[in-house]
Short mmCIF file of C-alpha atoms in Angstrom, two decimals:
data_model
loop_
_atom_site.label_atom_id
_atom_site.label_comp_id
_atom_site.label_asym_id
_atom_site.label_seq_id
_atom_site.Cartn_x
_atom_site.Cartn_y
_atom_site.Cartn_z
CA MET A 1 -51.46 73.02 15.62
CA LYS A 2 -53.44 72.83 18.89
CA ARG A 3 -54.53 69.28 18.08
CA PHE A 4 -50.90 68.32 17.38
CA LEU A 5 -49.76 69.75 20.74
CA PHE A 6 -52.61 67.93 22.48
CA HIS A 7 -51.47 64.57 21.04
CA ILE A 8 -47.89 65.28 22.08
CA MET A 9 -49.00 65.96 25.65
CA VAL A 10 -51.03 62.75 25.77
CA LEU A 11 -48.05 60.73 24.54
CA LEU A 12 -45.79 62.31 27.16
CA ILE A 13 -48.27 61.52 29.93
CA LEU A 14 -48.63 57.92 28.78
CA ALA A 15 -44.87 57.52 28.58
CA ALA A 16 -44.46 58.83 32.12
CA CYS A 17 -47.16 56.51 33.45
CA SER A 18 -45.69 53.47 31.70
CA ASP A 19 -42.57 53.68 33.89
CA LYS A 20 -44.61 53.14 37.03
CA THR A 21 -45.37 49.64 38.28
CA PRO A 22 -49.14 49.05 38.19
CA GLN A 23 -50.57 48.75 41.69
CA PRO A 24 -53.18 46.10 42.48
CA ALA A 25 -56.65 47.46 43.13
CA ALA A 26 -57.69 47.41 46.80
CA SER A 27 -60.25 44.80 47.80
CA GLU A 28 -62.82 45.18 50.57
CA ARG A 29 -61.29 42.36 52.61
CA VAL A 30 -58.37 40.04 51.96
CA LEU A 31 -57.63 36.96 54.02
CA LEU A 32 -54.02 36.29 54.98
CA ALA A 33 -52.94 32.94 56.41
CA TYR A 34 -49.58 32.62 58.15
CA LEU A 35 -48.97 28.91 58.58
CA SER A 36 -45.88 27.76 60.43
CA ALA A 37 -45.90 24.05 59.54
CA ASN A 38 -42.28 23.08 60.08
CA ASN A 39 -43.40 20.62 62.74
CA ASN A 40 -45.59 17.54 63.19
CA LEU A 41 -48.71 19.41 62.07
CA SER A 42 -47.58 19.77 58.45
CA PHE A 43 -50.01 17.16 57.06
CA ASP A 44 -52.99 18.72 58.84
CA ILE A 45 -52.02 22.29 57.95
CA MET A 46 -51.57 21.40 54.28
CA ARG A 47 -55.03 19.84 54.35
CA ASN A 48 -56.27 23.15 55.71
CA VAL A 49 -54.85 24.78 52.57
CA GLN A 50 -56.88 22.30 50.52
CA TRP A 51 -60.01 23.21 52.44
CA MET A 52 -59.38 26.91 51.86
CA TYR A 53 -59.12 26.29 48.12
CA GLN A 54 -62.33 24.25 48.17
CA SER A 55 -64.18 27.19 49.72
CA LEU A 56 -62.73 29.64 47.22
CA ALA A 57 -63.80 27.37 44.37
CA GLY A 58 -67.43 27.86 45.35
CA MET A 59 -67.31 31.54 46.27
CA PRO A 60 -69.81 33.68 44.33
CA ASN A 61 -67.77 36.87 44.85
CA ASP A 62 -64.36 38.24 43.94
CA CYS A 63 -62.01 37.19 46.77
CA LYS A 64 -58.28 37.09 47.46
CA LEU A 65 -56.39 34.74 49.75
CA LEU A 66 -52.65 34.83 50.45
CA ILE A 67 -50.98 32.01 52.36
CA TYR A 68 -47.49 32.02 53.80
CA TYR A 69 -46.53 28.37 54.27
CA LYS A 70 -43.34 27.18 55.97
CA PRO A 71 -43.07 23.44 55.21
CA ASN A 72 -41.74 20.55 57.20
CA GLN A 73 -38.80 19.71 54.96
CA LYS A 74 -38.79 16.09 56.08
CA ASP A 75 -42.09 15.07 54.53
CA ASP A 76 -43.86 18.06 52.98
CA VAL A 77 -45.00 18.57 49.37
CA LEU A 78 -43.35 21.99 49.24
CA ASP A 79 -39.56 22.15 49.36
CA GLU A 80 -39.21 25.66 50.73
CA PRO A 81 -41.19 28.50 52.32
CA THR A 82 -43.66 29.96 49.84
CA ILE A 83 -46.34 32.61 49.59
CA LEU A 84 -49.33 31.19 47.72
CA GLU A 85 -51.74 33.63 46.11
CA TYR A 86 -55.29 32.73 45.11
CA HIS A 87 -57.73 35.12 43.48
CA THR A 88 -61.19 33.96 42.52
CA ASN A 89 -63.38 36.12 40.31
CA GLY A 90 -66.53 34.52 41.69
CA LEU A 91 -67.37 33.24 38.21
CA GLY A 92 -65.67 29.87 38.29
CA LYS A 93 -62.04 30.91 37.85
CA ILE A 94 -59.08 31.08 40.24
CA ASN A 95 -55.99 32.94 39.07
CA GLY A 96 -57.48 33.00 35.57
CA HIS A 97 -57.93 29.22 35.38
CA ALA A 98 -61.09 27.18 35.70
CA VAL A 99 -61.54 25.99 39.29
CA LEU A 100 -60.46 22.44 39.84
CA THR A 101 -63.23 19.89 40.02
CA GLU A 102 -63.63 18.11 43.34
CA LYS A 103 -61.80 15.01 42.13
CA ARG A 104 -58.87 17.11 40.91
CA GLN A 105 -58.47 19.15 44.11
CA THR A 106 -55.34 17.32 45.19
CA VAL A 107 -52.56 19.10 47.04
CA GLU A 108 -50.34 18.97 43.96
CA ASN A 109 -53.00 20.46 41.67
CA ILE A 110 -53.97 23.15 44.17
CA LEU A 111 -50.36 24.22 44.60
CA ALA A 112 -49.86 24.19 40.83
CA GLN A 113 -52.73 26.63 40.37
CA ALA A 114 -51.34 29.12 42.90
CA VAL A 115 -49.39 32.22 41.98
CA LEU A 116 -46.14 31.71 43.85
CA HIS A 117 -44.08 34.39 45.57
CA SER A 118 -40.75 34.07 47.35
CA PRO A 119 -40.95 35.13 50.99
CA GLU A 120 -38.27 36.40 53.31
CA PRO A 121 -36.10 33.39 54.14
CA GLY A 122 -35.47 32.30 57.68
CA ASN A 123 -37.35 30.96 60.66
CA SER A 124 -41.06 31.70 60.34
CA VAL A 125 -41.43 32.77 63.98
CA ASP A 126 -38.45 35.10 63.98
CA PRO A 127 -40.04 38.55 64.54
CA LYS A 128 -38.21 40.17 61.59
CA VAL A 129 -39.11 37.32 59.23
CA MET A 130 -42.74 37.31 60.33
CA GLU A 131 -43.10 41.07 59.95
CA THR A 132 -41.38 41.18 56.57
CA ASN A 133 -43.58 38.41 55.18
CA LEU A 134 -46.82 39.87 56.48
CA ARG A 135 -45.90 43.24 54.98
CA ARG A 136 -45.08 41.52 51.68
CA MET A 137 -48.48 39.83 51.66
CA LYS A 138 -50.22 43.14 52.29
CA GLU A 139 -48.32 44.72 49.39
CA LEU A 140 -49.37 41.89 47.09
CA ALA A 141 -53.02 42.26 48.05
CA PRO A 142 -54.03 45.77 49.15
CA ALA A 143 -57.33 45.87 51.01
CA ARG A 144 -59.46 48.12 53.17
CA ASN A 145 -59.24 45.54 55.91
CA TYR A 146 -57.74 42.12 56.53
CA GLY A 147 -58.48 38.90 58.33
CA LEU A 148 -55.43 36.99 59.55
CA ILE A 149 -55.26 33.24 60.19
CA LEU A 150 -52.35 32.14 62.37
CA GLY A 151 -51.82 28.38 62.27
CA SER A 152 -49.29 26.32 64.21
CA HIS A 153 -48.65 24.97 67.69
CA ALA A 154 -49.21 27.37 70.60
CA THR A 155 -49.59 27.60 74.36
CA GLY A 156 -51.28 30.94 74.87
CA TRP A 157 -49.50 33.47 77.05
CA LEU A 158 -46.99 30.91 78.37
CA PRO A 159 -43.38 31.76 77.49
CA ALA A 160 -41.26 30.07 74.87
CA SER A 161 -38.04 28.37 75.91
CA ASP A 162 -35.05 26.71 74.31
CA MET A 163 -36.20 23.20 75.11
CA LYS A 164 -37.61 21.06 72.32
CA ILE A 165 -40.63 20.07 74.39
CA SER A 166 -41.82 23.12 76.26
CA THR A 167 -44.17 26.06 76.17
CA MET A 168 -44.32 28.07 72.97
CA SER A 169 -46.35 31.26 73.15
CA PHE A 170 -47.05 30.88 69.40
CA GLY A 171 -45.53 28.84 66.60
CA GLU A 172 -43.21 25.90 66.21
CA ASP A 173 -40.44 26.08 63.63
CA ASP A 174 -37.40 23.89 64.14
CA GLY A 175 -37.63 24.30 67.90
CA MET A 176 -38.14 28.08 67.81
CA ARG A 177 -41.19 30.03 68.99
CA ILE A 178 -42.27 33.63 69.36
CA ASN A 179 -43.41 35.01 72.71
CA LEU A 180 -46.69 36.90 73.01
CA PRO A 181 -45.26 40.42 73.54
CA GLU A 182 -42.94 40.09 70.53
CA MET A 183 -45.79 38.83 68.33
CA ALA A 184 -48.00 41.71 69.43
CA GLN A 185 -45.26 44.18 68.47
CA VAL A 186 -44.93 42.56 65.04
CA LEU A 187 -48.66 42.87 64.42
CA ASN A 188 -48.83 46.44 65.75
CA ARG A 189 -46.11 47.49 63.31
CA THR A 190 -47.57 45.55 60.39
CA PHE A 191 -51.10 46.89 60.79
CA PRO A 192 -50.58 50.45 62.09
CA ASN A 193 -53.75 51.74 60.41
CA LYS A 194 -56.05 49.46 62.44
CA ASP A 195 -56.98 47.58 59.28
CA LEU A 196 -56.69 44.11 60.82
CA ASP A 197 -60.31 43.23 61.49
CA PHE A 198 -59.70 39.88 63.14
CA ILE A 199 -57.13 37.22 63.97
CA LEU A 200 -58.21 33.60 63.86
CA PHE A 201 -55.86 31.51 65.98
CA ASP A 202 -55.83 27.99 64.57
CA ALA A 203 -53.69 27.09 67.55
CA CYS A 204 -54.06 25.79 71.08
CA MET A 205 -54.84 27.71 74.25
CA MET A 206 -54.97 31.27 72.90
CA GLY A 207 -58.37 32.05 74.47
CA ASN A 208 -57.19 33.94 77.50
CA ALA A 209 -57.27 37.54 78.63
CA GLU A 210 -53.50 37.85 78.51
CA VAL A 211 -53.43 37.18 74.74
CA CYS A 212 -56.40 39.35 73.82
CA TYR A 213 -55.24 42.27 75.96
CA GLU A 214 -51.76 42.16 74.46
CA LEU A 215 -53.32 42.28 70.97
CA ARG A 216 -55.91 44.98 71.72
CA ASN A 217 -54.05 47.58 69.62
CA ALA A 218 -53.36 45.20 66.73
CA THR A 219 -56.81 43.84 65.89
CA HIS A 220 -60.48 44.38 66.58
CA TYR A 221 -61.39 40.73 67.22
CA CYS A 222 -59.73 37.42 68.05
CA ILE A 223 -61.24 34.00 67.33
CA VAL A 224 -59.67 31.71 69.90
CA SER A 225 -59.84 28.49 71.88
CA ALA A 226 -59.33 28.44 75.63
CA ILE A 227 -58.19 24.81 75.49
CA GLU A 228 -56.08 22.67 73.21
CA THR A 229 -57.47 22.36 69.70
CA PRO A 230 -57.76 19.22 67.53
CA ALA A 231 -54.87 18.78 65.10
CA VAL A 232 -57.25 18.84 62.12
CA GLY A 233 -57.65 22.57 62.59
CA PHE A 234 -60.63 24.75 61.67
CA PRO A 235 -63.02 23.43 58.97
CA TYR A 236 -62.17 26.07 56.39
CA HIS A 237 -64.22 24.30 53.74
CA ARG A 238 -67.22 25.40 55.83
CA ILE A 239 -66.28 28.68 57.49
CA LEU A 240 -64.09 30.51 54.97
CA PRO A 241 -67.04 32.26 53.22
CA MET A 242 -68.12 33.64 56.62
CA LEU A 243 -64.70 35.22 57.09
CA TYR A 244 -65.15 37.30 53.93
CA GLU A 245 -68.47 38.79 55.04
CA LYS A 246 -68.42 42.53 55.67
CA GLU A 247 -69.92 41.97 59.11
CA THR A 248 -68.51 38.68 60.34
CA ASN A 249 -71.08 36.51 62.08
CA TYR A 250 -68.82 35.24 64.84
CA ALA A 251 -71.57 33.21 66.49
CA ALA A 252 -72.08 31.31 63.22
CA VAL A 253 -68.33 30.70 62.93
CA CYS A 254 -68.08 29.24 66.44
CA LYS A 255 -71.21 27.15 65.93
CA SER A 256 -69.98 25.78 62.61
CA VAL A 257 -66.65 24.70 64.09
CA ILE A 258 -68.34 23.01 67.03
CA GLU A 259 -70.77 21.20 64.72
CA TYR A 260 -67.88 19.91 62.61
CA ASN A 261 -65.99 18.73 65.68
CA LYS A 262 -69.07 16.94 67.02
CA GLU A 263 -69.65 15.22 63.68
CA ASN A 264 -66.08 13.95 63.74
CA GLY A 265 -65.98 12.85 67.36
CA LEU A 266 -63.67 15.64 68.50
CA TRP A 267 -63.66 18.14 71.36
CA GLY A 268 -63.72 21.92 71.27
CA ALA A 269 -64.25 25.28 72.97
CA TYR A 270 -64.20 28.47 70.87
CA ALA A 271 -64.98 32.13 71.35
CA ALA A 272 -64.78 35.45 69.54
CA ILE A 273 -63.35 38.29 71.61
CA ASN A 274 -63.83 42.00 71.02
CA CYS A 275 -60.31 43.19 71.78
CA THR A 276 -61.39 46.83 71.82
CA LYS A 277 -63.24 46.03 75.06
CA MET A 278 -60.27 44.46 76.82
CA GLN A 279 -59.32 47.60 78.76
CA GLN A 280 -62.83 47.80 80.13
CA LEU A 281 -62.61 44.14 81.14
CA ALA A 282 -59.21 44.67 82.79
CA ASP A 283 -60.67 47.48 84.91
CA ALA A 284 -63.56 45.28 86.02
CA VAL A 285 -61.25 42.37 86.87
CA ARG A 286 -58.87 44.63 88.81
CA ASN A 287 -61.68 45.95 90.97
CA ALA A 288 -63.16 42.50 91.53
CA LEU A 289 -59.77 41.02 92.48
CA ALA A 290 -59.05 43.78 94.98
CA GLU A 291 -62.39 43.21 96.70
CA LYS A 292 -61.86 39.45 97.05
CA LYS A 293 -58.11 39.16 97.59
CA ASP A 294 -58.59 37.63 101.05
CA VAL A 295 -60.81 34.87 99.66
CA LEU A 296 -58.57 34.36 96.62
CA LYS A 297 -55.43 33.89 98.68
CA TYR A 298 -56.85 30.74 100.24
CA ALA A 299 -58.95 29.57 97.29
CA ASN A 300 -59.24 25.92 96.36
CA LEU A 301 -58.34 26.13 92.68
CA LYS A 302 -59.83 22.72 91.99
CA HIS A 303 -63.29 24.26 92.43
CA ILE A 304 -62.76 26.73 89.56
CA GLN A 305 -63.16 25.85 85.89
CA GLN A 306 -59.69 25.76 84.36
CA TYR A 307 -58.46 25.04 80.82
CA GLY A 308 -55.13 23.27 81.00
CA ILE A 309 -54.28 19.59 81.09
CA SER A 310 -51.11 17.73 82.03
CA THR A 311 -48.13 20.11 82.31
CA TYR A 312 -50.40 23.05 81.39
CA GLU A 313 -52.78 22.50 84.32
CA TYR A 314 -53.85 25.77 85.95
CA PHE A 315 -52.36 28.00 83.25
CA SER A 316 -55.81 29.55 82.73
CA PHE A 317 -59.03 29.78 84.77
CA ASP A 318 -62.44 30.83 83.49
CA ILE A 319 -62.87 34.50 84.37
CA LEU A 320 -66.53 34.39 85.33
CA ASP A 321 -66.27 31.07 87.13
CA THR A 322 -63.38 32.47 89.18
CA PHE A 323 -65.53 35.27 90.53
CA ARG A 324 -68.56 33.01 90.83
CA TYR A 325 -66.47 30.92 93.23
CA LEU A 326 -65.05 33.92 95.09
CA ASN A 327 -68.53 35.42 95.54
CA LYS A 328 -70.26 32.17 96.54
CA GLY A 329 -72.25 31.86 93.34
CA ASN A 330 -72.82 35.53 92.61
CA ILE A 331 -70.95 37.38 89.86
CA PRO A 332 -70.37 41.15 90.21
CA GLU A 333 -72.78 42.91 87.87
CA ASN A 334 -70.21 45.17 86.23
CA LEU A 335 -67.93 42.18 85.53
CA ALA A 336 -70.77 40.16 84.01
CA GLN A 337 -71.69 43.13 81.84
CA SER A 338 -68.09 43.60 80.71
CA ILE A 339 -67.76 39.92 79.76
CA SER A 340 -71.01 40.07 77.78
CA GLU A 341 -69.60 42.97 75.74
CA THR A 342 -66.14 41.45 75.35
CA VAL A 343 -67.04 37.85 74.48
CA VAL A 344 -69.28 38.38 71.44
CA ALA A 345 -69.73 34.66 70.67
CA LYS A 346 -68.86 31.31 72.25
CA ASP A 347 -69.64 27.62 71.95
CA CYS A 348 -68.18 24.45 73.40
CA ILE A 349 -68.57 20.68 73.65
CA ASP A 350 -69.19 19.55 77.22
CA ASP A 351 -69.96 15.90 76.52
CA THR A 352 -66.92 14.74 74.57
CA ARG A 353 -65.80 11.17 75.20
CA ILE A 354 -62.16 11.76 74.27
CA PRO A 355 -59.79 11.66 77.26
CA PRO A 356 -58.42 13.78 78.79
CA PHE A 357 -60.64 16.51 77.34
CA ASN A 358 -63.77 14.76 78.55
CA GLN A 359 -62.83 15.85 82.07
CA LEU A 360 -61.96 19.44 81.21
CA ILE A 361 -65.29 21.14 80.37
CA THR A 362 -68.25 19.24 81.77
CA ASP A 363 -70.66 22.18 82.16
CA ARG A 364 -71.07 24.72 79.38
CA ASN A 365 -72.65 27.14 81.87
CA ARG A 366 -69.22 27.51 83.47
CA PHE A 367 -67.57 28.39 80.13
CA CYS A 368 -67.58 32.15 79.58
CA GLY A 369 -65.22 31.92 76.60
CA LEU A 370 -62.18 33.57 78.15
CA GLY A 371 -59.68 32.49 80.79
CA MET A 372 -56.92 34.13 82.80
CA TYR A 373 -53.99 33.00 84.94
CA LEU A 374 -53.98 33.37 88.73
CA PRO A 375 -50.32 34.06 89.64
CA TYR A 376 -48.72 33.37 93.01
CA LEU A 377 -51.38 30.79 93.93
CA THR A 378 -50.01 27.58 92.41
CA PRO A 379 -46.97 25.89 94.04
CA GLY A 380 -44.10 25.11 91.67
CA LYS A 381 -45.03 27.77 89.11
CA GLN A 382 -42.45 30.41 90.02
CA GLN A 383 -41.09 30.43 86.44
CA TRP A 384 -44.57 31.16 85.13
CA ASP A 385 -45.13 33.83 87.79
CA ASN A 386 -41.86 35.60 86.98
CA TYR A 387 -42.56 35.68 83.25
CA TYR A 388 -46.16 36.75 83.82
CA GLU A 389 -44.96 40.10 85.09
CA ASN A 390 -43.78 40.92 81.54
CA LEU A 391 -47.32 40.85 80.16
CA GLU A 392 -49.41 44.01 79.91
CA TRP A 393 -52.43 42.28 81.44
CA TYR A 394 -50.42 41.75 84.65
CA SER A 395 -50.52 45.43 85.60
CA ALA A 396 -53.81 46.18 83.86
CA ALA A 397 -55.60 43.58 86.02
CA GLY A 398 -53.89 44.85 89.19
CA TRP A 399 -51.62 41.91 89.95
CA ASN A 400 -48.66 44.24 90.44
CA GLU A 401 -50.51 45.84 93.36
CA LEU A 402 -51.62 42.49 94.79
CA LYS A 403 -48.21 40.79 94.55
CA PRO A 404 -46.93 41.91 97.99
CA TYR A 405 -50.08 40.53 99.60
CA PHE A 406 -49.90 37.13 97.89
CA LYS A 407 -46.13 36.79 98.38
CA GLN A 408 -46.32 37.23 102.15
#
């Protein structure tokens, strides 16, 4: 009788469990890629997807990769926004199928081997759409921590506008962009448990203090470029395995990207920023600015290393080189120490022959890895100055206190 009751209880438990949807097992780290390609970068961004697959095909460990891809409907292989899921077992299979041989790793074959999921429809840089899709990707692939790749056009902290050719804090989708504060809020809400280990910005001009400070509560690290980046993007076929390592070797990542760019006759300047140190850096900058405000007010900006070209000229100045200039060659010790703790890796090309980038960074010793804007000092930038006051770095670095002095 007892045995009979025991079997009945087991059957009842199994029946109850069978009504619940099985939950995926949590991985150590999952990579998420949010690729807004509804623009003229669609060919290059889709090639980046190919490179990601190529890396997964050779991975010796169990790894998951989820890619949100918003296509350019004019000439893209995909007809609509899609979430692509790839899971390699590290034993020669992806999504249960044998990895494609090198000759068969075409875009069509790679997409055919993906597990496809329908994302939230709408513009990829709409805050609600972005947040919903990132949350969906996390649900599909639970993990202890995540790495996030953000790929599209960008112009750093600069504001978006309604014009077709303009600044675009991040993203480019049918003329729409998302400003930095709104993107930071999306990421703060999506990763409230501090499980976003790093953000890799495969996008131009994100290597400035304004960006990294705004994201200090969303992620631990940012991999960024202070200048415009080549359209080919990051060489994922080389660096993707590094992004799965438990302790990411950011110096190796930056070096690998620079080596690839050199081999292909490109330009580049990359850095990895410890965002948890950004408050400390803001304090050091605020103190250093207050001490040298008289010199700064009449500074010759052409003598400071800056990272913008054409219409973006003077949007960002190298932090250390700014204070090197203001202090006649000497950098305040506490500021130098703060930069060394904040910028954990950096590398650049200072001998590129590609105009106009060949005139941008000509001395790697003046590249600290991180830039910042100097408001109220550049004629004709009132629109920039007004928007700048919306950024958290503005007050953190003490510009709110210095404004009356510079506006006299």
